[in-house]
Coordinates of C-alpha atoms and ligand atoms in Angstrom, one line a residue:
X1054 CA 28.7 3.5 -5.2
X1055 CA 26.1 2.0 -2.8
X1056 CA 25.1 -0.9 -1.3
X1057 CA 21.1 -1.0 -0.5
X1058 CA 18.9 -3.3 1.7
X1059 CA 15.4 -3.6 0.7
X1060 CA 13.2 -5.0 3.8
X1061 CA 9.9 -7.0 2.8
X1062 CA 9.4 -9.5 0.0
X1063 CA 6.1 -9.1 -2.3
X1064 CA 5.0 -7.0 -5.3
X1065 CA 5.9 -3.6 -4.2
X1066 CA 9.0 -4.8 -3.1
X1067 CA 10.3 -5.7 -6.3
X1068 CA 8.8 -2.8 -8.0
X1069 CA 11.1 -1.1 -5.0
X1070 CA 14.3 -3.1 -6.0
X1071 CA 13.5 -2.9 -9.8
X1072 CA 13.1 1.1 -9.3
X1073 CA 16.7 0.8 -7.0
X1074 CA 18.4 -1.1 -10.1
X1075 CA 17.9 1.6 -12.3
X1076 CA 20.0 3.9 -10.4
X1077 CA 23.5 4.6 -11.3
X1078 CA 24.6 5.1 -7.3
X1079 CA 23.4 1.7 -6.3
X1080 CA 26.6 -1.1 -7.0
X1081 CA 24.6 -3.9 -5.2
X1082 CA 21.3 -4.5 -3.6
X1083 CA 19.9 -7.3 -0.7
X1084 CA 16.2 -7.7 -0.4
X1085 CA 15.3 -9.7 3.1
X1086 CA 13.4 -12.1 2.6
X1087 CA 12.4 -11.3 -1.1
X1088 CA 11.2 -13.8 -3.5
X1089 CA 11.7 -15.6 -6.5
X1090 CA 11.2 -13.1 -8.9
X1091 CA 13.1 -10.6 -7.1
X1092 CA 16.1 -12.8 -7.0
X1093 CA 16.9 -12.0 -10.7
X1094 CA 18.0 -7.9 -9.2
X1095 CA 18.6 -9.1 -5.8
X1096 CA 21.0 -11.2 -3.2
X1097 CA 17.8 -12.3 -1.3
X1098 CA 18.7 -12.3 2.3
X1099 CA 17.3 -15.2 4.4
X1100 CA 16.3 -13.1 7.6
X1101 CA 12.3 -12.6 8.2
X1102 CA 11.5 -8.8 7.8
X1103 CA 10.1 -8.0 11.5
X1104 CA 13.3 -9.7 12.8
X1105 CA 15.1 -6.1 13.8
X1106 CA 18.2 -7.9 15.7
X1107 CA 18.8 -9.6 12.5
X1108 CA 18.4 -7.0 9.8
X1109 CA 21.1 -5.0 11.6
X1110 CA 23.4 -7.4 12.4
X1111 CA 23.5 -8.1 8.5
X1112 CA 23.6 -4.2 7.4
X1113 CA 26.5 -3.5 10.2
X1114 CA 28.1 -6.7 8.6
X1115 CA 27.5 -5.7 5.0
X1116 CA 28.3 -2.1 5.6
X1117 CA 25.1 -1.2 3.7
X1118 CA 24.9 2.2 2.7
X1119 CA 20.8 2.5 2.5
X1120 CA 17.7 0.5 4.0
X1121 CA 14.2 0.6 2.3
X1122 CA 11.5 -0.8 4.6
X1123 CA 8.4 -2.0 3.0
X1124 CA 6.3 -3.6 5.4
X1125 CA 4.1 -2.0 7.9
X1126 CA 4.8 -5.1 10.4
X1127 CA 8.9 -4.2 10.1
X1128 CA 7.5 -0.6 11.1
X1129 CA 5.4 -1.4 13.6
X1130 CA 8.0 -3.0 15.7
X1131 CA 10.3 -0.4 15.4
X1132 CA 13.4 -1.2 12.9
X1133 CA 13.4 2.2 11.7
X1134 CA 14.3 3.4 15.7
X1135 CA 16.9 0.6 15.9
X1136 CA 18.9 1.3 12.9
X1137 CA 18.9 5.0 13.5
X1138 CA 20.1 4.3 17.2
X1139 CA 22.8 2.3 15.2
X1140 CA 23.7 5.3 12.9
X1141 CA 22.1 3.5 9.6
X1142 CA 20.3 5.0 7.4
X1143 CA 17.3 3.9 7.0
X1144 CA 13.9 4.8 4.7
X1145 CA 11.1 4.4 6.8
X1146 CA 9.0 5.6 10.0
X1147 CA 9.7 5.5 13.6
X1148 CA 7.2 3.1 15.4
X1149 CA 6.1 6.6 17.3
X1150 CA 5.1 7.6 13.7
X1151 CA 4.0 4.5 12.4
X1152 CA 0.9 4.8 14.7
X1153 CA -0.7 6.9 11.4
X1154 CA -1.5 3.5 10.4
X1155 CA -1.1 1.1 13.1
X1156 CA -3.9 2.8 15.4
X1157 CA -6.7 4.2 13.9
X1158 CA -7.6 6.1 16.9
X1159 CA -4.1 7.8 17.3
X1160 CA -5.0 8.6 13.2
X1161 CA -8.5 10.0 13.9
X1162 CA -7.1 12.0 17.0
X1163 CA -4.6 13.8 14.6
X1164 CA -6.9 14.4 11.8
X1165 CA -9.7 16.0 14.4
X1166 CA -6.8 18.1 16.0
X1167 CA -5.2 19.4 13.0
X1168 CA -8.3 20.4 10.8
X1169 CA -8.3 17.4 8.3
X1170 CA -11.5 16.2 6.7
X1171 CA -12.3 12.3 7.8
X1172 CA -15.4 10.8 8.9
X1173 CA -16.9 11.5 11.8
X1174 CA -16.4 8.8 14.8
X1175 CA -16.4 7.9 18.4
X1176 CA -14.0 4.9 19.9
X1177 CA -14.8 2.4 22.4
X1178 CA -13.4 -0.3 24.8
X1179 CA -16.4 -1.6 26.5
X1180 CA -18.7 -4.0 24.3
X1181 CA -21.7 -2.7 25.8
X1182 CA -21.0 1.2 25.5
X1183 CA -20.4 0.6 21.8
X1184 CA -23.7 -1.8 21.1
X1185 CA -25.8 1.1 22.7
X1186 CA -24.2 3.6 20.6
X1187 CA -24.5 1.4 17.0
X1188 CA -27.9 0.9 18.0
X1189 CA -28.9 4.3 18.1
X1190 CA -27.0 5.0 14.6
X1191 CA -27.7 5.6 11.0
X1192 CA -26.6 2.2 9.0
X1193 CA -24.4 1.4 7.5
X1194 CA -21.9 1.2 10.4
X1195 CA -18.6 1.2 9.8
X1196 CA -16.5 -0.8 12.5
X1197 CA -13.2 -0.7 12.7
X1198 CA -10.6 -2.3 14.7
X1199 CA -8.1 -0.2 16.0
X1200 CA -5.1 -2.1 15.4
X1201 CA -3.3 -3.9 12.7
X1202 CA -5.2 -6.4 11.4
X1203 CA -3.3 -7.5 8.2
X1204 CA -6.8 -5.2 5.6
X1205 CA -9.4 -7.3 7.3
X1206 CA -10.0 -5.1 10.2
X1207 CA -13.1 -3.1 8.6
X1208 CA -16.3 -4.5 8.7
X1209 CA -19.5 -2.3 7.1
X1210 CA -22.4 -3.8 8.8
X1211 CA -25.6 -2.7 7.1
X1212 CA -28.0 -4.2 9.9
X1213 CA -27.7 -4.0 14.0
X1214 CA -27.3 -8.0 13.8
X1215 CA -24.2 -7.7 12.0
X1216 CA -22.9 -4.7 13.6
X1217 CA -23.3 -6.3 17.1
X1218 CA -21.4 -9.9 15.7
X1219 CA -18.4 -7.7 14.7
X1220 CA -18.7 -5.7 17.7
X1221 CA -18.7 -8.9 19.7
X1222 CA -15.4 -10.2 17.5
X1223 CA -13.0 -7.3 18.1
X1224 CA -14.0 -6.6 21.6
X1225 CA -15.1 -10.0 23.6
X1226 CA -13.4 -12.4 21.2
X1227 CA -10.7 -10.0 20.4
X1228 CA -9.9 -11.9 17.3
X1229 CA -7.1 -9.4 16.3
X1230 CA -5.7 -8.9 19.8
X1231 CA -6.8 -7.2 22.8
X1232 CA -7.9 -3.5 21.6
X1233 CA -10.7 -0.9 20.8
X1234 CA -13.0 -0.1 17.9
X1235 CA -13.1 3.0 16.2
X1236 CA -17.3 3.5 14.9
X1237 CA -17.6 6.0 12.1
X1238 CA -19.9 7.9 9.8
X1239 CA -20.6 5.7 6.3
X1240 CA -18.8 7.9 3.9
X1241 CA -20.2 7.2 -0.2
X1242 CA -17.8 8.0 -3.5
X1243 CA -15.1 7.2 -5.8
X1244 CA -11.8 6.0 -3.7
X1245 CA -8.2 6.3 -4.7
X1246 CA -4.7 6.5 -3.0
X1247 CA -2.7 9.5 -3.0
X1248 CA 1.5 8.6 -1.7
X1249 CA 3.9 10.8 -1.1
X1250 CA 7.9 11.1 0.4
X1251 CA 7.3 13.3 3.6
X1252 CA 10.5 13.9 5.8
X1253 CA 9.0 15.7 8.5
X1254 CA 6.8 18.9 7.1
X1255 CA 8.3 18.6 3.6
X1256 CA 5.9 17.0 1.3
X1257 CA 7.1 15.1 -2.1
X1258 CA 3.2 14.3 -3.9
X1259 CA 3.3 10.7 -6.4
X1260 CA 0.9 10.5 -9.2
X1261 CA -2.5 9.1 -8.2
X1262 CA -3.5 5.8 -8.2
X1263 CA -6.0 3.6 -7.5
X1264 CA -6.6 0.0 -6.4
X1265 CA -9.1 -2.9 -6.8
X1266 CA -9.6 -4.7 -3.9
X1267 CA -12.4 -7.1 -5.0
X1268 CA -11.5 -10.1 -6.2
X1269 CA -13.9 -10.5 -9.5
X1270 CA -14.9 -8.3 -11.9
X1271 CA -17.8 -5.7 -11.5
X1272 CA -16.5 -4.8 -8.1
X1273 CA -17.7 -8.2 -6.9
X1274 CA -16.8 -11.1 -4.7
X1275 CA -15.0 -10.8 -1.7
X1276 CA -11.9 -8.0 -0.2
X1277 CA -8.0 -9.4 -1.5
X1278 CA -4.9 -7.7 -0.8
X1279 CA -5.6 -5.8 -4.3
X1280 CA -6.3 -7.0 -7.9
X1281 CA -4.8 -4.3 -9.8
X1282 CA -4.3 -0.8 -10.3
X1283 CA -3.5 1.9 -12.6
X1284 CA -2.1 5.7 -13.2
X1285 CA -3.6 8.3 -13.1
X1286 CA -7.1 8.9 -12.4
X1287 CA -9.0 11.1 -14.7
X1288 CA -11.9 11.3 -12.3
X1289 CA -9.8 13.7 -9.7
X1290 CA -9.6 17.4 -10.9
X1291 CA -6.2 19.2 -10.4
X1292 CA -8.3 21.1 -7.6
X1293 CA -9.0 18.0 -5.7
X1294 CA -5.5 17.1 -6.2
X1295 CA -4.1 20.5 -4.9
X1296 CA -6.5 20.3 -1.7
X1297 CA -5.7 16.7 -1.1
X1298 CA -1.8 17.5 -1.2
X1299 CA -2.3 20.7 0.9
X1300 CA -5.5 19.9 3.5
X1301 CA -4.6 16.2 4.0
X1302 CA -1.0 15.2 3.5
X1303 CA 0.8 18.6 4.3
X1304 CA -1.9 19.2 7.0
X1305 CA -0.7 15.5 8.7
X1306 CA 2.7 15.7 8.1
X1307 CA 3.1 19.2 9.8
X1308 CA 0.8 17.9 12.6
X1309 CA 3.1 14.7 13.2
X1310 CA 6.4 17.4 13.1
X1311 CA 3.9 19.1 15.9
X1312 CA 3.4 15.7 17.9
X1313 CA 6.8 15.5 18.1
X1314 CA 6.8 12.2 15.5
X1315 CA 7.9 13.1 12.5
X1316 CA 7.3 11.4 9.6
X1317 CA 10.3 9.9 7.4
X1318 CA 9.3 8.1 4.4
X1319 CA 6.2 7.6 2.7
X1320 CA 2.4 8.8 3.6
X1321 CA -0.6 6.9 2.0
X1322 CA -3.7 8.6 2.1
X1323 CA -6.6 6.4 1.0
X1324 CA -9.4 8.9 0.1
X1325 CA -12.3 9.2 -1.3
X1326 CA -14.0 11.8 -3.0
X1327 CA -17.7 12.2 -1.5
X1328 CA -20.4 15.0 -2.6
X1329 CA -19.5 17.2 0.3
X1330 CA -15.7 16.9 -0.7
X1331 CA -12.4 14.9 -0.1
X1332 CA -12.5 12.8 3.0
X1333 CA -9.4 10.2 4.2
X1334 CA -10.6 6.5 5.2
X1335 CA -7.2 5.4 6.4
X1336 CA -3.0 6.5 6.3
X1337 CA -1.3 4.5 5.6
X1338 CA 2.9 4.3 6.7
X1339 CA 4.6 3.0 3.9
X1340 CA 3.8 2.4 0.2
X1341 CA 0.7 0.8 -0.8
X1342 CA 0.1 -2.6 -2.6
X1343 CA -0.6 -2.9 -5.3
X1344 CA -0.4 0.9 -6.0
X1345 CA 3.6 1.1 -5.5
X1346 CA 3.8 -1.5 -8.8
X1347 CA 2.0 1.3 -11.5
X1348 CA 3.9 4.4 -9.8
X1349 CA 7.3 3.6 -9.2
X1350 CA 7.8 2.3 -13.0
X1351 CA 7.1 6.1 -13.7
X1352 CA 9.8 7.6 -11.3
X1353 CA 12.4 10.0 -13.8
X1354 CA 14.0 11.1 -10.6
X1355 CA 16.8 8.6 -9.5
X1356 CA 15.2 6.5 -7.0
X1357 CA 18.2 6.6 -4.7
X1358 CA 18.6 9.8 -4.5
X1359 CA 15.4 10.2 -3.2
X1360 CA 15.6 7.5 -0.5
X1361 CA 18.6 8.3 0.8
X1362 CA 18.4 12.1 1.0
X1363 CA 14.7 11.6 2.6
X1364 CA 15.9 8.6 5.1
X1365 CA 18.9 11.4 6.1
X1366 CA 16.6 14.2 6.0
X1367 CA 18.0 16.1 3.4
X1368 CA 15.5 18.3 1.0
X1369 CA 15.0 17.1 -2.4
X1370 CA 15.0 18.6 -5.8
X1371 CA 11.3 18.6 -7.3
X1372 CA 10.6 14.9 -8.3
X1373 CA 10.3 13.5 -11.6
X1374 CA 7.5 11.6 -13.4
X1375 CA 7.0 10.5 -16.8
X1376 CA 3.6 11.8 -17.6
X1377 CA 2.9 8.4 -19.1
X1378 CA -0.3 6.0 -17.8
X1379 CA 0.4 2.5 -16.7
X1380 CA -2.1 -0.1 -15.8
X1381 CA -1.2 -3.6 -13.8
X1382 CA -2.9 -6.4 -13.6
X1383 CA -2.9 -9.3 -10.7
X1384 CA -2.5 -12.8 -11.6
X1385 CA -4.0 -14.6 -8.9
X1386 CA -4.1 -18.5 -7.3
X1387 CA -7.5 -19.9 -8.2
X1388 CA -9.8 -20.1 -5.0
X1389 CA -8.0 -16.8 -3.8
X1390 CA -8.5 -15.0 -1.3
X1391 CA -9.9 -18.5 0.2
X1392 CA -8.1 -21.6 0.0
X1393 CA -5.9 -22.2 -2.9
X1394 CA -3.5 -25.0 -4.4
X1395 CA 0.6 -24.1 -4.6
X1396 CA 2.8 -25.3 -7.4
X1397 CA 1.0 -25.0 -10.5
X1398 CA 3.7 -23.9 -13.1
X1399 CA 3.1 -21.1 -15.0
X1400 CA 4.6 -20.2 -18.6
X1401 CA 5.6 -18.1 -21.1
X1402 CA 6.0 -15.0 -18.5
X1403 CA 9.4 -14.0 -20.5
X1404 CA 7.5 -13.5 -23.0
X1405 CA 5.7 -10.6 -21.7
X1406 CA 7.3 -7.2 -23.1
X1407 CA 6.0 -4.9 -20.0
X1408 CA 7.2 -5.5 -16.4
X1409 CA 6.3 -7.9 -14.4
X1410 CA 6.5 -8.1 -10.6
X1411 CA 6.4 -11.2 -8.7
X1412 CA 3.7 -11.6 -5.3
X1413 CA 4.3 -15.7 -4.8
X1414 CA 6.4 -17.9 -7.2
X1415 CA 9.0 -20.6 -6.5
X1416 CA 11.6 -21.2 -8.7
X1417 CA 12.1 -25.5 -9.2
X1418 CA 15.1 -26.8 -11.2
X1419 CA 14.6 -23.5 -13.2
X1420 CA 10.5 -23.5 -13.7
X1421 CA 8.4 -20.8 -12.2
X1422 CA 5.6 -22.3 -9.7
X1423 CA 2.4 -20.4 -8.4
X1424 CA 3.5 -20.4 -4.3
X1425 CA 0.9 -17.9 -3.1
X1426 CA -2.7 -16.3 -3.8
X1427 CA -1.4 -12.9 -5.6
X1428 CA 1.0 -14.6 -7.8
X1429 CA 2.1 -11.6 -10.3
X1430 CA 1.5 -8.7 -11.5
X1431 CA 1.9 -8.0 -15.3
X1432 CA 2.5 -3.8 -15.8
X1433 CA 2.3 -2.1 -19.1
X1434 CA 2.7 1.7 -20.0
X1435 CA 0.8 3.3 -22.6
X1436 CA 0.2 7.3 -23.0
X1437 CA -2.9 7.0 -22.1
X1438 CA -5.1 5.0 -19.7
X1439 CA -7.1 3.1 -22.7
X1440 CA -3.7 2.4 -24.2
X1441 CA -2.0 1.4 -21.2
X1442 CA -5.1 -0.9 -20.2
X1443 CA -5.2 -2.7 -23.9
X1444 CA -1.4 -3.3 -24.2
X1445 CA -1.7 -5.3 -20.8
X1446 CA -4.8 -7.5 -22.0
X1447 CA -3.4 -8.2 -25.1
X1448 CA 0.4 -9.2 -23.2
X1449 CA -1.4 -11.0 -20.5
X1450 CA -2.7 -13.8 -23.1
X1451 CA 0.9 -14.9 -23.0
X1452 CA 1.0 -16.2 -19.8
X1453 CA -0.6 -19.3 -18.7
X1454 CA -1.0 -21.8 -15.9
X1455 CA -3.9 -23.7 -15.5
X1456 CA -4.4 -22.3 -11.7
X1457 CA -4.5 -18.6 -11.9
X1458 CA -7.3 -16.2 -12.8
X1459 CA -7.3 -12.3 -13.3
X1460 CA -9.9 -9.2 -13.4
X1461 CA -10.6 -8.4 -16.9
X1462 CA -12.1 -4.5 -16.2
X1463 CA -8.7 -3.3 -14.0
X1464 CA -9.2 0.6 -14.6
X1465 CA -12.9 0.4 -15.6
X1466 CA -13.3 3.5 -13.4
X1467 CA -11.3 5.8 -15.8
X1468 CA -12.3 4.0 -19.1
X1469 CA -15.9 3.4 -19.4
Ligands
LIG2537 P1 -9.7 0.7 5.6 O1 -9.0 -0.6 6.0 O2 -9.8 1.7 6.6 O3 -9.1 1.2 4.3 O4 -11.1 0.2 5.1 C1 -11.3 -0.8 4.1 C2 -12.4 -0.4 3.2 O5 -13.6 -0.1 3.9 C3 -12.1 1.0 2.5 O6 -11.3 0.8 1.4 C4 -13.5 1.4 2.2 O7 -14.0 0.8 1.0 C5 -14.3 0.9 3.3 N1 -14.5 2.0 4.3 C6 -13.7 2.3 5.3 N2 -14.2 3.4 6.0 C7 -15.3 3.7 5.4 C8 -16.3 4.8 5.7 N3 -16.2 5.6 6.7 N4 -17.3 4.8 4.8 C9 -17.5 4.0 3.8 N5 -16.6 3.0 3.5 C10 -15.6 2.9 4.3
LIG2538 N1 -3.6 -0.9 -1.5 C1 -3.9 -0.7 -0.1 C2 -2.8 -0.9 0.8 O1 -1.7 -0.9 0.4 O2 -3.1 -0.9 2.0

């Protein structure tokens, strides 16, 4: 039996503990810092989940058999090198191959180098070099800050005024940190997210998915972490699929083993489908938010085994899914993703028969409290997308809190 550390504490954490408490090899499992809702499968841990020095000393103290890193911050700054220097095993990318998602330049430069099909671009440093260049260019422009910058580094600027304000932001202001821009072609189509386990040039592909970043219905209103999302996406042909899998995620993954950082753990393409083919917008390093919450649910492989054999770089058995559709939907903080209140109680979640997974709640003297903007997510299955998406409407009307709103169209792309 096993003893497992999961590393992060929102939504696709606990869909990550949830999928881990289903296993029959796991005895006990930690989640650092986790939440409230995570505490009913977890010992939450109180250590803060870029805080490498701390996560060790408690899995060295706790003997733990397996760490799961969620977070793209605990990647960044390198707990996956620390804990394999310790002799740990650990689920997740070095920070050498974290830079898939933490630079976008270092992503571009692999995509151009090993054949895979992005938008076209150029990078800059110097404020001036890149104002000359947007002001020769088609609009839209897309602008993109190289670094981290927490989803809120993009910025589509559809005239020269506001192309040259977001230039001025990231490079004289550098409101995210000292850094470049990546400038790239404005790519138009449908987008969706396509995860899979890589450990180094083997590829393990999840079912598709995709995510609803706008906070009101119709697409509208401003970006959020994610609304929603749901499984799988009629709209992709099995072709796309297949090219995806082998053009894009094989293609990378064999051209990080190449690079000489490999990656361990999970790659997340964000794509889109345009008239002239698949393109990628981003990689992400590690599972994707809210998209981890509809997949994992579906796993029929157990979810240790595949952690631990990728994170000790052992090949796997083909994966299991249940060919089954789920859709989830986000409870959010009214006012989110601006300012919001904290502490609004919320009730009759218990009463909801699908899964839910918690974002920001606080447990007080046994009631659940709103403590965040994405609150919750409420998942149901269904065997199709139509069924999944009208068993969670019609569960959802058991919750309520006088402080929380939600999209009522999650999955309108594959229904209407
Ligand atoms: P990213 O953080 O790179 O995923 O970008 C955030 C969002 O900006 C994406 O989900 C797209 O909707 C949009 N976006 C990014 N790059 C492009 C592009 N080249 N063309 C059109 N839209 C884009
Ligand atoms: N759902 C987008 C992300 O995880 O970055």
């Amino acid at each position: 039996m096993n003893k497992v550390l999961v590393i992060g504490g929102g939504g696709r954490e606990h869909a990550i503990v949830d999928a881990l408490s289903r296993s029959p090899q796991v005895s006990q499992i930690f989640c650092a810092p986790g939440n409230a809702g995570i505490a009913a499968q977890a010992t939450l841990v109180n250590i803060k989940d870029t805080d490498v020095e701390g996560l060790l000393q408690f899995a060295k103290e706790q003997q733990i058999d397996l760490t799961v890193v969620g977070p793209e911050a605990a990647l960044s700054v390198g707990v996956v090198d620390a804990f394999r220097a310790a002799g740990l095993p650990i689920f997740g990318h070095t920070k050498a191959a974290t830079r898939i998602e933490s630079s976008k330049e270092f992503a571009k430069e692999i995509m151009m180098k090993y054949g895979v099909p992005t938008a076209g671009y150029r990078s800059f440093s110097d404020f001036d070099e890149a104002l000359a260049y947007v002001k020769e260019g088609d609009y839209p422009a897309v602008i993109k800050y190289d670094g981290l910058a927490a989803g809120k580094g993009v910025v589509i600027a559809s005239t020269e005024e506001e192309a040259e304000a977001a230039l001025r932001d990231m490079l004289l202001d550098a409101s995210f940190g000292e850094g470049k821009v990546v400038i790239e072609d404005y790519l138009e189509g449908p987008e969706f997210s396509f995860m899979c386990f890589v450990d180094g040039g083997r590829v393990y592909p999840m079912p598709l998915a995709q995510d609803h970043k706008r906070a009101y219905d119709g697409d509208k209103g401003p970006n959020t972490g994610g609304m929603g999302a749901y499984t799988p996406l009629p709209f992709i042909t099995e072709a796309d699929e297949r090219f995806a899998l082998e053009k894009v995620l094989k293609a990378t993954a064999e051209g990080m083993v190449a690079e000489g950082c490999p990656l361990s753990g999970v790659l997340y393409g964000g794509l889109m489908k345009t008239k002239q083919g698949i393109r990628v917008i981003e990689f992400n390093a590690r599972f994707g938010d809210p998209e981890t919450e509809v997949i994992l649910p579906l796993l029929d492989t157990d979810p240790f085994e595949v952690f631990s054999r990728i994170a000790k770089g052992q090949p796997l058995p083909p994966i299991r899914w249940r060919k089954e559709a789920t859709v989830g939907v986000v409870l959010a903080s009214n006012g989110y993703p601006g300012t919001y209140e904290k502490g609004h109680l919320i009730e009759g979640a218990d009463a909801f028969s699908g899964k839910i997974y918690h974002m920001g709640t606080k447990l007080q003297d046994g009631k659940l409290l709103t403590n965040g903007g994405r609150v919750m997510m409420c998942i149901m299955t269904g065997k199709d997308v139509k069924e999944a998406y009208d068993n969670v409407y019609d569960e959802i009307q058991k919750i309520h809190s006088d402080n929380l709103f939600y999209r009522k169209d999650i999955a309108h792309w594959a229904i209407d």
